[in-house]
Tab-separated table of C-alpha atoms in Angstrom:
chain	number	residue	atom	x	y	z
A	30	UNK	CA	91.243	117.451	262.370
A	31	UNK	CA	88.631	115.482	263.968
A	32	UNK	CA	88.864	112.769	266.614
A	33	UNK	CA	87.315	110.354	263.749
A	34	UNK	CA	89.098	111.653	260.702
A	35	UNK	CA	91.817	109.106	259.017
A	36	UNK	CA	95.512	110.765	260.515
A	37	UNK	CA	97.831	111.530	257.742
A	38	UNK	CA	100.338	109.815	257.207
A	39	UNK	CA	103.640	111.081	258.465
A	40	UNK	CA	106.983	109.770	257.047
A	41	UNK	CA	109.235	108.476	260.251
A	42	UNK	CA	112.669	108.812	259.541
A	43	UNK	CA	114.508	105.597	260.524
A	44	UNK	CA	117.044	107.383	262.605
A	45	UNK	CA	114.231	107.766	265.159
A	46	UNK	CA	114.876	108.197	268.582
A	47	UNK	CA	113.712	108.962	271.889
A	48	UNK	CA	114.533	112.774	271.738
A	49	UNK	CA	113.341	113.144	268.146
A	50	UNK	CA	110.085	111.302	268.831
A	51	UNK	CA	109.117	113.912	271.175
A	52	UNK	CA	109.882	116.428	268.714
A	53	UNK	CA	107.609	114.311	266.423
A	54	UNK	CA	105.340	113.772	268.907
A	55	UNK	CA	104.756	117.296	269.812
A	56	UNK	CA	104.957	118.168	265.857
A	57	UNK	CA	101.849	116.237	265.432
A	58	UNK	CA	99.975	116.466	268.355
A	59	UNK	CA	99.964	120.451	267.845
A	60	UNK	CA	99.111	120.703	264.369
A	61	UNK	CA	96.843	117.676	264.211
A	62	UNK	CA	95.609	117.143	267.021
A	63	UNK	CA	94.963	120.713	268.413
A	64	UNK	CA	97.174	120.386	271.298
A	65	UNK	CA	98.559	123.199	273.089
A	66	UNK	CA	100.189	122.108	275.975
A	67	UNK	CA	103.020	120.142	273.969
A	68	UNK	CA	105.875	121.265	277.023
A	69	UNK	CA	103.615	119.569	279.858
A	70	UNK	CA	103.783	116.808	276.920
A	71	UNK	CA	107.609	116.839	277.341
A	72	UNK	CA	108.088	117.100	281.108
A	73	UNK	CA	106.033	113.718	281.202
A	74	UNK	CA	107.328	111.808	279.030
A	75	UNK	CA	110.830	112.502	279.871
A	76	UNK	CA	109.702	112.121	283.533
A	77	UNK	CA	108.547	108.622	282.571
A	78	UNK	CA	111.522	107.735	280.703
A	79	UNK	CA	114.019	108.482	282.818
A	80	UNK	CA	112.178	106.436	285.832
A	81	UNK	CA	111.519	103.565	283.326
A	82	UNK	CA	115.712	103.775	282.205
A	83	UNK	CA	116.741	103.841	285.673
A	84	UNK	CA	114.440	101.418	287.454
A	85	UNK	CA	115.397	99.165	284.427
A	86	UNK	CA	119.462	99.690	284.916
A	87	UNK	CA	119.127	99.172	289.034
A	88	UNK	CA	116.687	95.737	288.317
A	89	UNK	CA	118.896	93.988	285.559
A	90	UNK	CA	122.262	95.128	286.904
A	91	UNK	CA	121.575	94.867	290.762
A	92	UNK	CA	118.290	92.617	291.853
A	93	UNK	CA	117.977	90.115	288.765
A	94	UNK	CA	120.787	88.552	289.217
A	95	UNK	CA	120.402	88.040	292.913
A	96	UNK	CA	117.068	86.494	291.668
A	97	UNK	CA	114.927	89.061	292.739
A	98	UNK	CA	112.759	92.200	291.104
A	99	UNK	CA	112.215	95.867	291.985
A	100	UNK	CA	109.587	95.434	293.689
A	101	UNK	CA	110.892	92.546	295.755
A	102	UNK	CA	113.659	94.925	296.436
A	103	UNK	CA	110.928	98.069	297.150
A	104	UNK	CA	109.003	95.820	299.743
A	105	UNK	CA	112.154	94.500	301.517
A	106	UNK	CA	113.708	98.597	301.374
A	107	UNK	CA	110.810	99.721	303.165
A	108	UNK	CA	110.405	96.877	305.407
A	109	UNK	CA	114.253	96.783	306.543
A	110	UNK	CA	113.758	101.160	307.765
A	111	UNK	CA	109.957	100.760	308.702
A	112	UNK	CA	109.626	97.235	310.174
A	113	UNK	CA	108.197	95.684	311.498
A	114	UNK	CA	105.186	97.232	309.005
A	115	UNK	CA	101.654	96.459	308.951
A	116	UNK	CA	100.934	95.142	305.424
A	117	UNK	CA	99.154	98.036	303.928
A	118	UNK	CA	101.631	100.657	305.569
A	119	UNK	CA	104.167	98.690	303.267
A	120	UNK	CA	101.464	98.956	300.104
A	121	UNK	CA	101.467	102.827	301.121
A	122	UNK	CA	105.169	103.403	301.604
A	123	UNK	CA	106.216	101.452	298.235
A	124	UNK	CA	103.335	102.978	296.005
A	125	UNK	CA	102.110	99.173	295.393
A	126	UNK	CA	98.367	97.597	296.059
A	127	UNK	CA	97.979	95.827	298.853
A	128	UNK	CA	97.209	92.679	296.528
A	129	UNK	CA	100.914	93.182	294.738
A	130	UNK	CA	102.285	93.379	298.100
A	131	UNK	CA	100.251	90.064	299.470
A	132	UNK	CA	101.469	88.225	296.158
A	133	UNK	CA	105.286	89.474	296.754
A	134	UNK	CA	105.586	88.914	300.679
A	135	UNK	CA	104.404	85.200	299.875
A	136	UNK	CA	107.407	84.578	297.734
A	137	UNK	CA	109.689	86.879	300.017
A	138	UNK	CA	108.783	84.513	302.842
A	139	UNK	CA	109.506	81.345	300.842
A	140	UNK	CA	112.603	82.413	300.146
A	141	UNK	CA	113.270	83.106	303.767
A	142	UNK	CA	113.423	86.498	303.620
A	143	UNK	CA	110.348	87.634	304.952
A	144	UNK	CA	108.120	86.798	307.988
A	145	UNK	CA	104.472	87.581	308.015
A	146	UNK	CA	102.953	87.332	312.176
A	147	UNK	CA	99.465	88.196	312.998
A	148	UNK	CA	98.961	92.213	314.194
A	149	UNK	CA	98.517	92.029	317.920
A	150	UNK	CA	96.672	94.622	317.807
A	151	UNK	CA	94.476	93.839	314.882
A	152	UNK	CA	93.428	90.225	314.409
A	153	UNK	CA	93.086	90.879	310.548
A	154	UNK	CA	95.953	92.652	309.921
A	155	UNK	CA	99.499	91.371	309.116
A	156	UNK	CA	103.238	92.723	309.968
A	157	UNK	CA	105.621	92.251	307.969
A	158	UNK	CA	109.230	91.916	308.917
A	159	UNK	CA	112.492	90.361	307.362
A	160	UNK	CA	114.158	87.383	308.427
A	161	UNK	CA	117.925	87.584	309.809
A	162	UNK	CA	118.865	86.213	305.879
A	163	UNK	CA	116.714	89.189	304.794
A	164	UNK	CA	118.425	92.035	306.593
A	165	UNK	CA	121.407	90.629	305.443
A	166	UNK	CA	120.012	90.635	301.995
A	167	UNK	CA	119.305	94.008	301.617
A	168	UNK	CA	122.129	95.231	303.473
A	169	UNK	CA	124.027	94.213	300.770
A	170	UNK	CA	121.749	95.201	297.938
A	171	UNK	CA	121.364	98.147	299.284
A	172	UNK	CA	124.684	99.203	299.371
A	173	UNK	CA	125.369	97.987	295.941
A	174	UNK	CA	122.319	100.218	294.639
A	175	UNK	CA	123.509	103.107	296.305
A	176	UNK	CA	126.999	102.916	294.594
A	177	UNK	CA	124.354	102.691	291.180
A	178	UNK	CA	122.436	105.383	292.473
A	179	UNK	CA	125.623	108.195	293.236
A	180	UNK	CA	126.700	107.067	289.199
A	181	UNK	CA	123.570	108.062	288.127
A	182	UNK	CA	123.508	111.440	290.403
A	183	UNK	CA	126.774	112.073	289.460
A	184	UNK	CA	126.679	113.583	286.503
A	185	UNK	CA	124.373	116.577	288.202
A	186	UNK	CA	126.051	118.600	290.697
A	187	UNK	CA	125.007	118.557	294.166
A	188	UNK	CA	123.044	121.908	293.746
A	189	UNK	CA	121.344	120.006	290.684
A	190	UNK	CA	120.562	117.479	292.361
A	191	UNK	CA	118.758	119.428	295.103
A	192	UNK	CA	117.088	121.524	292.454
A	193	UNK	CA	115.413	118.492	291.072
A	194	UNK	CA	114.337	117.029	293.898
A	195	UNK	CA	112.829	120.512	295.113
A	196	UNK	CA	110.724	120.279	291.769
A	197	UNK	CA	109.898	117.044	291.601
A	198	UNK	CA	108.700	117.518	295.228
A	199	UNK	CA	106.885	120.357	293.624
A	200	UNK	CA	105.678	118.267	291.297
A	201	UNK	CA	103.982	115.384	293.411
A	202	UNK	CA	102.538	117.445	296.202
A	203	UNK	CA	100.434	119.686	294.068
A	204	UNK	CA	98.641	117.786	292.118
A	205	UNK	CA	95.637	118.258	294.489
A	206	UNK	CA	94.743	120.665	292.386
A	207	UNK	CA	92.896	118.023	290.231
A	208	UNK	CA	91.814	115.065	290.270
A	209	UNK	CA	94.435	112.571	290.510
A	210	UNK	CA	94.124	108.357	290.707
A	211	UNK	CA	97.018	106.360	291.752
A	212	UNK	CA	98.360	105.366	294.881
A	213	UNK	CA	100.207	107.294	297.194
């Protein structure tokens, strides 16, 4: 088939879910589509969903309803171990822009939970730290995500878990192999 051709139409059973959509997915893009890398396919997409299904379990059950977001909590994280941080340290340690994290340390700091000072050092540069309220903060939420995070780890065992962190690790530090965009 060619990248202009009409696709055919496929019929999508109702019962469709994540698991058989990659299935589907790989169905298609193989016999269609000409692709032959439909495991690579796999390892992404389940790489993506599983981030997306835990980020979105640790936001709505943990930092929403202390009126925050992930990245509020990201920012604060790194700030509370690294801090005081120069402001594009933070954008480096919590894979954000600089921009996002200029946006989110203005609210953090209305909310008292941030302080911005001039860089002694560097007249242009900020550091970032958190307020007394702010350590508190993520004290807190911190220990309530970790109780969130060892449910989720759980149900690997500990050699599990150390396996997929080894490849994962594997994962991220070899992709200078090509070119990749994105942050750090």
């Amino acid at each position: 088939m060619t990248d202009d051709a009409a696709p055919v139409p496929v019929e999508v059973p109702d019962s469709l879910d994540f698991w058989s959509f990659i299935e589907l997915a790989n169905r298609r893009l193989s016999t269609e589509y000409g692709s032959t890398h439909e495991l690579a396919t796999q390892v992404l997409l389940t790489l993506n969903r599983a981030s997306n299904v835990v980020t979105y379990d640790l936001e709505s059950s943990i930092h929403r309803p202390r009126g925050l977001s992930w990245s509020a909590f990201r920012l604060m994280f790194v700030t509370w171990l690294a801090g005081p941080v120069e402001s594009k340290t933070a954008a480096k340690l919590t894979g954000m822009s600089r921009a996002a994290v200029s946006n989110l340390t203005k609210t953090l700091v209305g909310g008292g939970l941030m302080e911005r000072t001039p860089d002694e050092r560097d007249g242009r540069s900020v550091q970032l730290s958190l307020t007394e309220k702010g350590r508190s903060e993520i004290g807190e939420i911190y220990r309530e995500q970790n109780e969130r995070e060892h449910a989720w780890a759980s149900v690997l065992t500990e050699p599990e878990q150390r396996i997929l962190v080894m490849l994962l690790d594997k994962l991220i530090t070899n992709r200078s192999q090509f070119d990749v965009r994105g942050r750090n």
